[in-house]
CSV table of C-alpha atoms and ligand atoms in Angstrom, one decimal:
chain,number,residue,atom,x,y,z
A,25,MET,CA,-22.0,-27.6,55.5
A,26,ASN,CA,-20.3,-28.0,58.7
A,27,THR,CA,-19.3,-31.8,59.3
A,28,LEU,CA,-19.7,-33.3,63.1
A,29,LEU,CA,-17.0,-35.9,63.7
A,30,PHE,CA,-16.8,-38.5,66.5
A,31,LYS,CA,-14.8,-40.3,67.3
A,32,ASP,CA,-14.0,-42.6,70.7
A,33,ILE,CA,-18.3,-43.0,70.2
A,34,ASP,CA,-20.6,-42.8,73.1
A,35,GLN,CA,-24.1,-44.1,73.4
A,36,SER,CA,-25.5,-40.0,74.4
A,37,ALA,CA,-23.4,-39.4,70.4
A,38,LEU,CA,-24.5,-42.5,68.8
A,39,GLU,CA,-29.0,-41.1,69.9
A,40,GLN,CA,-27.3,-38.1,68.0
A,41,CYS,CA,-26.2,-40.0,65.4
A,42,GLY,CA,-29.8,-42.2,64.9
A,43,ALA,CA,-31.6,-38.7,65.4
A,44,LEU,CA,-29.5,-37.3,62.5
A,45,ILE,CA,-30.8,-40.5,59.8
A,46,ARG,CA,-34.4,-40.3,60.6
A,47,GLN,CA,-34.1,-36.1,60.2
A,48,GLY,CA,-32.9,-37.6,56.7
A,49,GLU,CA,-29.3,-36.5,57.2
A,50,LEU,CA,-26.6,-38.8,55.9
A,51,VAL,CA,-23.9,-40.2,58.5
A,52,CYS,CA,-21.2,-42.3,57.4
A,53,PHE,CA,-20.1,-45.2,60.1
A,54,PRO,CA,-17.4,-47.7,60.0
A,55,THR,CA,-19.0,-51.4,59.3
A,56,GLU,CA,-15.9,-54.9,59.1
A,57,THR,CA,-16.2,-54.0,55.5
A,58,VAL,CA,-15.5,-50.5,54.3
A,59,TYR,CA,-17.1,-47.5,55.9
A,60,GLY,CA,-21.0,-47.0,55.0
A,61,LEU,CA,-22.6,-43.5,53.6
A,62,GLY,CA,-25.7,-44.0,55.7
A,63,ALA,CA,-29.6,-42.9,55.4
A,64,ASN,CA,-33.0,-43.9,56.6
A,65,ALA,CA,-34.2,-46.0,53.7
A,66,LEU,CA,-37.9,-45.6,54.7
A,67,ASP,CA,-36.8,-41.6,53.5
A,68,ALA,CA,-36.9,-41.0,49.2
A,69,ASP,CA,-35.5,-38.3,49.6
A,70,ALA,CA,-32.9,-38.8,52.0
A,71,VAL,CA,-31.6,-41.6,50.2
A,72,ALA,CA,-31.5,-39.2,47.1
A,73,LYS,CA,-29.4,-37.2,49.0
A,74,ILE,CA,-26.9,-40.6,49.1
A,75,PHE,CA,-26.8,-40.7,44.8
A,76,LYS,CA,-26.4,-36.5,45.1
A,77,THR,CA,-23.4,-36.5,47.6
A,78,LYS,CA,-21.3,-39.5,45.9
A,79,ASN,CA,-22.1,-38.9,42.3
A,80,ARG,CA,-24.1,-42.0,42.0
A,81,PRO,CA,-25.0,-43.3,38.9
A,82,ALA,CA,-28.8,-43.4,39.2
A,83,ASP,CA,-29.4,-47.3,38.2
A,84,ASN,CA,-26.5,-48.4,41.2
A,85,PRO,CA,-28.9,-49.5,43.4
A,86,LEU,CA,-28.2,-49.4,47.6
A,87,ILE,CA,-27.6,-52.2,50.2
A,88,ALA,CA,-30.0,-51.7,53.5
A,89,HIS,CA,-28.8,-51.9,56.9
A,90,ILE,CA,-30.2,-54.1,59.3
A,91,SER,CA,-29.5,-54.3,63.1
A,92,ASP,CA,-31.5,-57.6,63.6
A,93,PHE,CA,-33.2,-60.3,61.9
A,94,GLU,CA,-36.7,-59.0,62.6
A,95,MET,CA,-36.0,-55.7,61.2
A,96,ILE,CA,-36.1,-57.4,57.6
A,97,GLU,CA,-39.5,-58.0,57.2
A,98,GLN,CA,-38.9,-53.5,56.6
A,99,VAL,CA,-37.6,-54.2,53.3
A,100,ALA,CA,-37.8,-57.6,52.0
A,101,SER,CA,-41.1,-59.3,51.4
A,102,SER,CA,-40.2,-62.5,52.2
A,103,ILE,CA,-36.9,-65.0,52.7
A,104,PRO,CA,-36.5,-68.0,50.8
A,105,GLU,CA,-35.9,-70.4,54.1
A,106,GLU,CA,-32.5,-71.9,52.8
A,107,MET,CA,-31.8,-68.4,53.0
A,108,LYS,CA,-32.0,-68.0,56.9
A,109,GLU,CA,-30.1,-71.0,57.0
A,110,LEU,CA,-27.0,-69.2,55.6
A,111,THR,CA,-28.4,-65.6,57.6
A,112,GLU,CA,-28.0,-67.7,61.1
A,113,LEU,CA,-24.4,-68.6,60.1
A,114,PHE,CA,-23.1,-65.7,58.3
A,115,TRP,CA,-24.6,-62.4,60.0
A,116,PRO,CA,-24.2,-60.5,61.6
A,117,GLY,CA,-21.4,-60.4,58.7
A,118,PRO,CA,-19.7,-59.4,55.2
A,119,LEU,CA,-22.9,-61.2,53.7
A,120,THR,CA,-25.8,-59.6,51.4
A,121,ILE,CA,-28.4,-61.3,50.2
A,122,VAL,CA,-30.8,-59.7,46.6
A,123,LEU,CA,-34.1,-60.7,48.2
A,124,PRO,CA,-38.3,-59.9,46.5
A,125,ARG,CA,-38.1,-56.3,47.6
A,126,LYS,CA,-41.1,-54.8,49.8
A,127,LYS,CA,-43.2,-52.2,47.7
A,128,GLU,CA,-43.7,-50.0,50.3
A,129,LEU,CA,-39.4,-49.5,50.2
A,130,PRO,CA,-38.5,-46.0,47.7
A,131,ASN,CA,-37.9,-47.4,44.7
A,132,ILE,CA,-35.0,-45.4,44.8
A,133,VAL,CA,-33.0,-47.9,47.3
A,134,SER,CA,-33.8,-50.2,44.4
A,135,ALA,CA,-32.7,-48.0,41.4
A,136,GLY,CA,-36.3,-49.7,39.9
A,137,LEU,CA,-35.3,-52.9,40.6
A,138,ASP,CA,-38.1,-55.0,42.0
A,139,THR,CA,-35.3,-57.0,44.6
A,140,VAL,CA,-33.6,-55.5,47.6
A,141,ALA,CA,-29.9,-56.2,49.0
A,142,VAL,CA,-30.1,-56.8,52.7
A,143,ARG,CA,-26.9,-57.2,55.1
A,144,CYS,CA,-26.6,-57.2,58.7
A,145,PRO,CA,-23.5,-55.4,59.6
A,146,ASP,CA,-20.8,-57.0,62.2
A,147,HIS,CA,-19.1,-54.4,63.6
A,148,PRO,CA,-20.1,-52.9,66.9
A,149,ILE,CA,-20.9,-49.0,65.8
A,150,ALA,CA,-22.7,-50.0,62.8
A,151,THR,CA,-25.2,-52.2,64.9
A,152,ALA,CA,-25.7,-49.6,67.7
A,153,LEU,CA,-26.2,-46.4,65.0
A,154,ILE,CA,-29.3,-49.0,63.0
A,155,ARG,CA,-30.8,-49.4,66.4
A,156,ALA,CA,-31.1,-45.7,68.0
A,157,ALA,CA,-32.1,-44.8,64.1
A,158,GLY,CA,-35.0,-47.0,64.9
A,159,VAL,CA,-34.9,-47.8,60.7
A,160,PRO,CA,-32.8,-50.0,58.4
A,161,ILE,CA,-29.8,-48.2,57.3
A,162,VAL,CA,-29.0,-47.5,53.4
A,163,ALA,CA,-25.4,-47.5,52.8
A,164,PRO,CA,-23.2,-47.9,49.4
A,165,SER,CA,-19.7,-47.5,50.5
A,166,ALA,CA,-18.8,-44.3,51.8
A,167,ASN,CA,-16.1,-42.4,49.2
A,168,LEU,CA,-17.1,-40.9,46.1
A,169,SER,CA,-18.8,-42.5,43.1
A,170,GLY,CA,-15.4,-44.3,41.1
A,171,ARG,CA,-12.9,-43.9,43.8
A,172,PRO,CA,-11.6,-46.5,46.6
A,173,SER,CA,-13.9,-47.5,48.8
A,174,PRO,CA,-12.7,-45.8,52.2
A,175,THR,CA,-11.8,-48.0,54.8
A,176,CYS,CA,-10.3,-45.7,57.1
A,177,LEU,CA,-11.0,-42.1,59.1
A,178,SER,CA,-8.9,-40.1,56.8
A,179,HIS,CA,-10.1,-41.8,53.8
A,180,CYS,CA,-14.2,-40.5,54.5
A,181,GLN,CA,-12.6,-37.3,55.6
A,182,GLU,CA,-11.0,-37.1,52.5
A,183,ASP,CA,-14.3,-37.0,50.8
A,184,LEU,CA,-17.2,-35.6,52.7
A,185,THR,CA,-16.5,-33.4,54.7
A,186,GLY,CA,-18.4,-30.5,54.1
A,187,LYS,CA,-21.0,-32.8,52.3
A,188,ILE,CA,-23.2,-34.9,55.1
A,189,ALA,CA,-24.2,-34.1,58.5
A,190,ALA,CA,-21.6,-36.7,60.7
A,191,ILE,CA,-18.6,-39.2,59.9
A,192,ILE,CA,-18.4,-41.7,63.1
A,193,ASP,CA,-14.8,-42.3,63.7
A,194,GLY,CA,-14.4,-46.9,64.0
A,195,GLY,CA,-10.3,-46.7,63.2
A,196,GLU,CA,-9.7,-49.7,60.6
A,197,CYS,CA,-12.0,-52.0,58.9
A,198,SER,CA,-10.9,-55.3,59.8
A,199,ILE,CA,-11.1,-57.0,56.0
A,200,GLY,CA,-11.1,-54.2,54.1
A,201,LEU,CA,-13.2,-55.1,51.0
A,202,GLU,CA,-17.1,-54.9,50.7
A,203,SER,CA,-19.2,-57.8,51.1
A,204,THR,CA,-20.4,-61.1,49.4
A,205,VAL,CA,-23.0,-59.9,47.1
A,206,LEU,CA,-25.2,-63.0,47.1
A,207,LEU,CA,-28.1,-64.4,44.4
A,208,PRO,CA,-30.6,-66.9,45.8
A,209,LEU,CA,-31.3,-69.6,42.6
A,210,GLY,CA,-33.5,-72.0,44.6
A,211,ASN,CA,-32.6,-75.5,45.3
A,212,HIS,CA,-29.6,-74.4,47.3
A,213,ARG,CA,-27.8,-72.7,45.0
A,214,VAL,CA,-26.9,-69.1,44.5
A,215,LYS,CA,-24.7,-67.4,42.7
A,216,ILE,CA,-21.8,-64.6,43.4
A,217,LEU,CA,-22.2,-61.4,42.1
A,218,ARG,CA,-19.3,-59.9,44.2
A,219,PRO,CA,-16.9,-61.2,46.1
A,220,GLY,CA,-16.0,-60.6,49.8
A,221,GLY,CA,-15.4,-62.0,53.0
A,222,ILE,CA,-17.8,-65.1,52.6
A,223,THR,CA,-16.0,-67.0,50.1
A,224,VAL,CA,-17.0,-70.1,47.8
A,225,ASP,CA,-15.5,-72.7,50.0
A,226,MET,CA,-17.2,-71.1,53.3
A,227,LEU,CA,-20.8,-71.7,51.4
A,228,LYS,CA,-19.9,-75.0,49.4
A,229,ASN,CA,-18.8,-76.1,52.8
A,230,VAL,CA,-22.0,-75.3,54.8
A,231,GLY,CA,-24.1,-77.6,51.6
A,232,PHE,CA,-24.4,-75.0,48.7
A,233,ASP,CA,-23.7,-75.3,44.7
A,234,VAL,CA,-21.8,-71.9,44.1
A,235,GLU,CA,-21.5,-69.8,40.9
A,236,VAL,CA,-19.7,-66.7,40.3
A,237,ASP,CA,-21.4,-64.3,38.4
A,238,PRO,CA,-18.6,-64.0,34.7
A,239,ALA,CA,-18.8,-60.9,35.2
A,240,VAL,CA,-16.9,-61.0,38.7
A,241,LEU,CA,-13.3,-61.6,36.3
A,242,ASN,CA,-14.5,-60.5,33.0
A,243,PRO,CA,-14.8,-57.6,31.4
A,244,VAL,CA,-18.5,-56.8,30.8
A,245,LYS,CA,-19.0,-56.6,27.2
A,246,GLU,CA,-21.0,-53.5,25.6
A,247,GLY,CA,-25.0,-54.6,25.4
A,248,GLN,CA,-24.2,-57.8,28.0
A,249,LYS,CA,-27.0,-58.1,30.5
A,250,VAL,CA,-25.4,-58.0,33.9
A,251,SER,CA,-27.0,-59.4,37.1
A,252,SER,CA,-25.9,-56.6,39.5
A,253,PRO,CA,-26.3,-52.9,38.4
A,254,GLY,CA,-23.1,-52.2,39.8
A,255,MET,CA,-21.0,-54.4,37.6
A,256,LEU,CA,-21.4,-51.7,34.7
A,257,HIS,CA,-19.4,-49.3,36.9
A,258,ARG,CA,-15.9,-47.9,36.8
A,259,HIS,CA,-14.6,-48.4,40.1
A,260,TYR,CA,-12.3,-47.8,42.6
A,261,ALA,CA,-9.5,-46.3,39.7
A,262,PRO,CA,-6.1,-43.9,41.0
A,263,LYS,CA,-5.6,-41.4,39.2
A,264,ALA,CA,-2.5,-43.5,37.1
A,265,PRO,CA,-2.9,-45.8,35.1
A,266,LEU,CA,-2.8,-49.1,36.6
A,267,PHE,CA,-1.5,-52.7,34.8
A,268,ILE,CA,-1.7,-56.0,36.5
A,269,VAL,CA,2.1,-58.1,35.9
A,270,CYS,CA,1.2,-61.5,35.4
A,271,GLY,CA,3.6,-64.5,36.0
A,272,GLU,CA,6.0,-66.2,38.1
A,273,TYR,CA,7.0,-64.1,40.7
A,274,GLU,CA,10.4,-63.8,40.2
A,275,THR,CA,10.5,-62.9,36.6
A,276,VAL,CA,7.3,-60.2,36.7
A,277,CYS,CA,10.0,-58.8,39.9
A,278,ASN,CA,12.6,-58.6,37.4
A,279,ALA,CA,10.9,-57.4,34.2
A,280,ILE,CA,9.2,-55.0,36.2
A,281,LEU,CA,12.7,-53.6,37.7
A,282,ASN,CA,14.2,-53.3,34.1
A,283,THR,CA,11.0,-51.5,32.7
A,284,MET,CA,10.2,-49.0,35.9
A,285,ASP,CA,11.7,-44.9,35.6
A,286,GLU,CA,11.3,-42.1,38.1
A,287,GLU,CA,6.9,-42.0,38.1
A,288,THR,CA,6.3,-45.9,38.4
A,289,TRP,CA,4.9,-47.1,41.7
A,290,VAL,CA,4.8,-50.8,42.0
A,291,LEU,CA,2.1,-52.8,44.5
A,292,ALA,CA,4.0,-55.9,45.9
A,293,PHE,CA,3.9,-58.4,48.2
A,294,ASP,CA,5.5,-57.7,51.5
A,295,GLU,CA,8.0,-60.8,50.6
A,296,TYR,CA,9.2,-58.0,47.5
A,297,LEU,CA,8.7,-55.0,48.6
A,298,ASP,CA,12.4,-54.4,48.8
A,299,ARG,CA,13.1,-55.5,45.9
A,300,PHE,CA,11.8,-51.7,44.8
A,301,PRO,CA,12.5,-48.2,44.8
A,302,ARG,CA,9.5,-47.0,45.1
A,303,ALA,CA,7.0,-49.8,46.5
A,304,ILE,CA,3.3,-49.9,48.8
A,305,SER,CA,2.7,-53.2,50.6
A,306,PHE,CA,0.0,-55.3,48.6
A,307,GLY,CA,0.3,-58.3,51.9
A,308,SER,CA,1.3,-61.3,51.9
A,309,LYS,CA,1.7,-63.4,48.9
A,310,SER,CA,0.1,-65.9,51.1
A,311,ASP,CA,-2.3,-64.4,53.0
A,312,PRO,CA,-5.0,-62.9,50.8
A,313,LEU,CA,-7.0,-60.9,54.0
A,314,SER,CA,-4.4,-58.7,54.5
A,315,GLN,CA,-4.5,-58.1,50.4
A,316,SER,CA,-8.0,-57.5,51.0
A,317,GLN,CA,-6.4,-54.7,53.9
A,318,ALA,CA,-3.9,-53.3,52.2
A,319,LEU,CA,-6.0,-52.9,48.6
A,320,PHE,CA,-8.0,-49.5,49.2
A,321,ARG,CA,-5.3,-47.5,51.4
A,322,ALA,CA,-2.4,-49.0,48.7
A,323,LEU,CA,-5.1,-47.5,45.9
A,324,ARG,CA,-5.4,-44.3,47.2
A,325,GLU,CA,-1.8,-44.1,48.5
A,326,PHE,CA,-0.7,-44.1,45.2
A,327,ASP,CA,-2.3,-40.6,44.4
A,328,HIS,CA,-1.1,-38.6,47.2
A,329,LEU,CA,2.3,-39.4,45.2
A,330,PRO,CA,4.4,-38.3,41.8
A,331,CYS,CA,3.2,-41.3,40.2
A,332,LYS,CA,2.4,-41.8,36.7
A,333,LYS,CA,2.5,-46.0,36.5
A,334,ILE,CA,1.3,-48.9,38.8
A,335,TYR,CA,2.0,-52.2,38.1
A,336,ALA,CA,1.0,-54.2,40.6
A,337,MET,CA,1.6,-58.6,41.6
A,338,GLU,CA,-1.0,-60.7,40.6
A,339,PRO,CA,-3.0,-62.0,43.6
A,340,SER,CA,-4.4,-65.6,43.3
A,341,GLU,CA,-8.0,-66.4,42.6
A,342,SER,CA,-8.4,-68.5,46.2
A,343,GLY,CA,-10.4,-68.2,49.2
A,344,MET,CA,-10.5,-64.0,49.7
A,345,GLY,CA,-8.0,-63.6,47.0
A,346,LEU,CA,-11.4,-63.4,44.3
A,347,ALA,CA,-12.7,-60.2,46.3
A,348,VAL,CA,-8.6,-59.0,46.1
A,349,ARG,CA,-8.8,-59.9,42.0
A,350,ASN,CA,-12.0,-58.9,41.5
A,351,ARG,CA,-11.0,-55.5,42.9
A,352,LEU,CA,-7.9,-55.0,41.5
A,353,LEU,CA,-9.0,-56.3,37.9
A,354,ARG,CA,-12.0,-52.9,37.5
A,355,ALA,CA,-8.9,-50.4,39.5
A,356,ALA,CA,-6.8,-51.8,36.7
A,357,SER,CA,-9.9,-51.5,33.5
A,358,PHE,CA,-8.9,-54.9,32.7
A,359,GLN,CA,-5.2,-54.1,32.1
A,360,MET,CA,-3.4,-57.6,32.6
A,361,VAL,CA,0.2,-57.1,31.1
A,362,ASP,CA,2.5,-60.7,30.9
A,363,ALA,CA,5.7,-60.5,32.5
A,364,GLU,CA,7.7,-61.3,29.3
A,365,ARG,CA,5.8,-58.9,27.3
A,366,LEU,CA,6.7,-55.9,29.7
B,7,TXA,O1,-19.8,-54.0,53.0
B,7,TXA,C1,-20.3,-53.4,51.9
B,7,TXA,O2,-21.1,-54.1,51.4
B,7,TXA,C2,-20.7,-51.9,52.6
B,7,TXA,C3,-20.7,-51.4,53.7
B,7,TXA,C4,-20.9,-50.1,53.6
B,7,TXA,O3,-22.0,-52.2,53.8
B,7,TXA,N1,-21.8,-51.5,51.3
B,7,TXA,C5,-21.3,-51.5,50.1
B,7,TXA,O4,-22.2,-50.7,48.9
B,7,TXA,O5,-20.5,-52.0,49.4
B,7,TXA,P1,-21.8,-50.1,47.4
B,7,TXA,O6,-23.6,-49.5,47.1
B,7,TXA,O7,-20.8,-50.0,46.9
B,7,TXA,O8,-22.4,-51.4,46.8
B,7,TXA,C6,-23.7,-52.7,46.5
B,7,TXA,C7,-23.4,-53.7,45.8
B,7,TXA,C8,-23.4,-53.2,44.1
B,7,TXA,O9,-22.1,-53.3,43.5
B,7,TXA,C9,-24.7,-52.7,43.9
B,7,TXA,O10,-25.2,-53.0,42.0
B,7,TXA,C10,-25.0,-54.3,44.1
B,7,TXA,O11,-24.6,-54.4,45.6
B,7,TXA,N2,-26.2,-54.6,44.1
B,7,TXA,C11,-27.4,-53.7,45.7
B,7,TXA,N3,-28.7,-53.4,45.2
B,7,TXA,C12,-28.8,-54.8,44.4
B,7,TXA,C13,-29.8,-55.9,43.9
B,7,TXA,N4,-30.8,-55.1,44.6
B,7,TXA,N5,-29.6,-56.7,43.0
B,7,TXA,C14,-28.3,-56.6,42.4
B,7,TXA,N6,-27.3,-56.3,43.1
B,7,TXA,C15,-27.4,-55.2,44.2
B,8,MG,MG1,-19.1,-49.3,46.4
């Protein structure tokens, strides 16, 4: 299939992409978090193409993206008043809310669940595309299943060229990690199923009690029931095995330097980058947003290098760090090593 590429997209090209969505085709588009692989949420056959193209497990539901609050009625049957408060504060933005599903919505969107995840992205191209299509757009991250999510055009091309109708270039994604997924629990309580740009503190500061699902930082045991099917699947993994090295940063650097060979690479904070013969930037140790912008790009870069093993420095859990840590743990299949034992 010939994949159209739109750079510097204008209104007439957006209309063309909106029409492709309405015709049941897939269009890859930028958001502030990561690139999404979009299809008409109301067209079951179009949604099925997403699962096939990504090789996505059929039990993993999709997020419905809307451009305007009113569009929510097309996907969700209701929204609790207190969730409206959150949408007023954080939409458009990196916040996805799990709501009761509208029964007319194709089953495949929710992978058979009676809920639907909804988000209003904060990106002019995403908003314009949804408006041009005139329908809600379901969009998982635009990677092949298991690979790191794409944060720029070349990542999308790597995974999707020849497989979908069009890719829209929007430059670099400003956050670089996927949205926060929230499950409302009632009485101003919410559970974070996936951490992202809307942090625990941001939610607490506006009067919500926040619970972080244990699966965010711990491996799910066999047979354990999960709140979000995405927690079960292997994610973000580079080809080489990745180990998170724990301990005081100075000790970590020395331990890695003493152990690494020619085929070992390091995911290192900028402050320590020049200590290693082979390393890729993991942003600054004190700036989780810079880590979030660096992580997926770095994980993809390792695959293009003669790299047999990766050691990563350990991010903190505070603020946006929780999201960074969650993705890194999954990329490492939860393999953590103490620097003293390396
Ligand atoms: O930032 C984002 O959210 C990006 C951009 C493109 O908007 N999208 C994205 O979609 O990350 P995806 O499909 O890669 O991840 C969706 C996550 C999965 O972990 C899935 O299991 C969870 O949301 N999810 C979707 N619907 C759900 C539901 N009804 N209940 C619980 N979890 C749900
Ligand atoms: Mg994804």
